Amino acid sequence: MHISTIKVKKPASAILRMKITVGLSAVILSLLSIHCSASIPFDGSERSFDFSRSFSIAVYVQPSVSDSIDRRLRNLIELDLITKGYHLVYINPEYVPSITGEWIGHQAAAETLIQRTKARMADLIVIARPVMESVDFTYGGNAKYYFSKTNLRMQLELTIVDRVSRKIVLARRSSEIQRAFQDDHMVVSGAYYPEPLRIFLERSLINTLAELPICSRKFAKSPAFVFPLVVMADDGYRDLFPDWKNRLILRMFYVNNIMRSQFDMMFEVKEYREWKSRFSTSLENGLNDLRIGTKNKRTFILGVTNNYMLVHAREQRSQVGLAPFLGTHAIITAQPVYPDALEWNSIEEALTIVHEFGHLFGAPHVADDRSVMHPNVESSAYLFDRTTHIIMESTRNRFFELTTGNRFSQNIATIAQAYLTAPSPQVEIISELGSIINQSIAEEVINNSTSRYTFDTLAYTYRLLSDSSLTFAALGYLAYRKHQWASAHRYFLQALQSRPEFAEAGWYVGSCSRRLGDAEAAEKMLRWAREMGMNYELDE
C-alpha cells in the first residue's frame, strides 16, 4: 500500500486545489489554517482538577454542516467515554435552540445545557465543536488527465466542563485532513481511495480525549447478569503481539463497559489461555477447532486469531468475526483497517467482539448503521437497535439453564413477536429465523438419533412459528440455502401473499427469479423491495 504525497498550494479562489503524486509511501501535508473564533481559553487540562471523583458525563456536539458527521462524532466520543467506564447522561440537542443556532462559546454552551437539559445530572459535560470544510484536489499519473475529488478538513474544539464549579477542566483543539491511500495495483492508473470518515474522525479525537483518564469510580452494585468467559489467543496472535494478554484485558474492559451500559450484564473472564492453533483458511475452520477443543457448555469461549491473508479489512469487514446464533463460541481476527499503515484500533476490535456476542444472544444483522448489529459498522455504533435489544434482553435470562432446543424455541418466538409488533425493513429477519431453525433441526436430529432426510421440516417449522408469513419465509430460506431456487421461490411468494408489505420476502422472490432466468420479473420485484426499504444486500 502506498500513501499518496499531497502538496497544498494557497489558491487565489476559495477552492483549495491539491495535486497528489501517486506511488509514494510518505505523506507530506501542508495545511492552511482554518480561521474561526478562538473560543477555547487554554489548551490542556486543569492540573488541580481531580477526575477520579467524576462518574457521570454528558456529551453535546455543536451542529456543523453535516448531521451524519455530527452523529458519528458524537458516537465516537460517547464510545470512548463508555469504554473508559463513565456513565453517560443523554441529552437531546433539539431542546437547546440557543446553542443550535449561532455559536455562543464553550462556557456559555455548558451553562445553557446545565439549565435546560439532563446535563444538570452529570458530573462532567463534554462539548465538541467541529468546523468542517471541503478540500478539492486533483490526482492522476498522466499530466493530460486529472480527476477531481473532494475530501474533508476538520478543526475540532473539545472541552470538558465540571458541572459543580462550571469551570473548563480540559480543553483541546485538533486539526486533521482526510488522507489518500493507494494499493500497489492502483499506482499505474493513479486511482486511490480516501480514508473512511470513521477513521478520519477517530484520528481527530485521539489527542483531544487522550488526557481523560479511565474512570476510577465503581458502580454501586454488581450487574444483574454475569457470564463466565474464557478468552483463547492462538499462536499467530501471540506471535504478532507479545503483550497479547494485556491487549485482550483492555479489549474485554471495553466490551464489558459497552454491554453493562445497555443490558446490565458483563462477562467475567475466568482465564486468558494460550490456544495451540493457527489461522488456516477461514474463520469457520477456526470456530470448528475451537468447538472441538472446548466442551464446557456453561461458559462462553472467545477465540482470537490473526488472519495473515486478510489484506484489506476495509473491503473484507465480513471476515473479521464469526459466531453462531445462540451458541457459546465466537472467534475474531485482529486486523487493522489499513494493514500496511499499521493502524490498529483497540475499540474497533472491542466492537467486533460486542457484535459477535450479540449473535450468541440471538441478535440478527440489521440495515440501520446506527446499530452495532449492522454487518459493517462504519459509524462505530455501539448501541443495539430496539429489536435486537428486545431479543437480547429475553435471551440473557436463564441462558445456560435452557437446553439448546429450548433456547432456539424461545429466541424464535421472541424474534417473531418483536418483528410482528413493529415490522421494519431495517431488520433482516428471514436469514435469522432460517439459520436458527436450521440449527434447531440439527440439534433435534442429533438428540433423537434420527436422519435429516426423514425429519419433517415442514411440520417442525409450523410448530415453531404461528405466523404463516414467517413460516413460509423460513422454509423458503432453508430451500434458498440449498440452491433449490424453484422451491424457495414458491415459499417466498406464499410469504408475500400472506403479508403483502413483507419487503424482505419480496427481495428473495426477486433473487430467486433472477436465478431461475426471469430477469424482467426479478428486476421488477427487486425494485419494489428497494422502494419498500430493502436498500442493502441481503444474504447472497
Tab-separated table of C-alpha atoms in Angstrom, residues 59 106 191 246 273 283 311 335 345 360 385 403 447 461 490 493 533:
chain	number	residue	atom	x	y	z
A	59	VAL	CA	-21.946	14.851	25.536
A	106	HIS	CA	-17.968	26.654	25.281
A	191	ALA	CA	-6.559	5.661	-8.615
A	246	ASN	CA	-2.694	-7.086	28.338
A	273	ARG	CA	-5.460	-19.085	27.678
A	283	LEU	CA	-12.827	-18.310	10.472
A	311	VAL	CA	-5.047	-7.779	3.276
A	335	GLN	CA	-6.868	-6.714	11.912
A	345	ASN	CA	-7.743	0.314	16.956
A	360	LEU	CA	-24.527	-15.541	20.616
A	385	ASP	CA	-31.318	-1.174	17.996
A	403	THR	CA	-31.328	-26.679	26.645
A	447	ASN	CA	-30.772	-35.676	20.174
A	461	THR	CA	-41.308	-25.137	11.330
A	490	ARG	CA	-42.706	-20.785	-4.183
A	493	LEU	CA	-44.308	-15.991	-2.836
A	533	GLY	CA	-36.814	-0.195	2.354
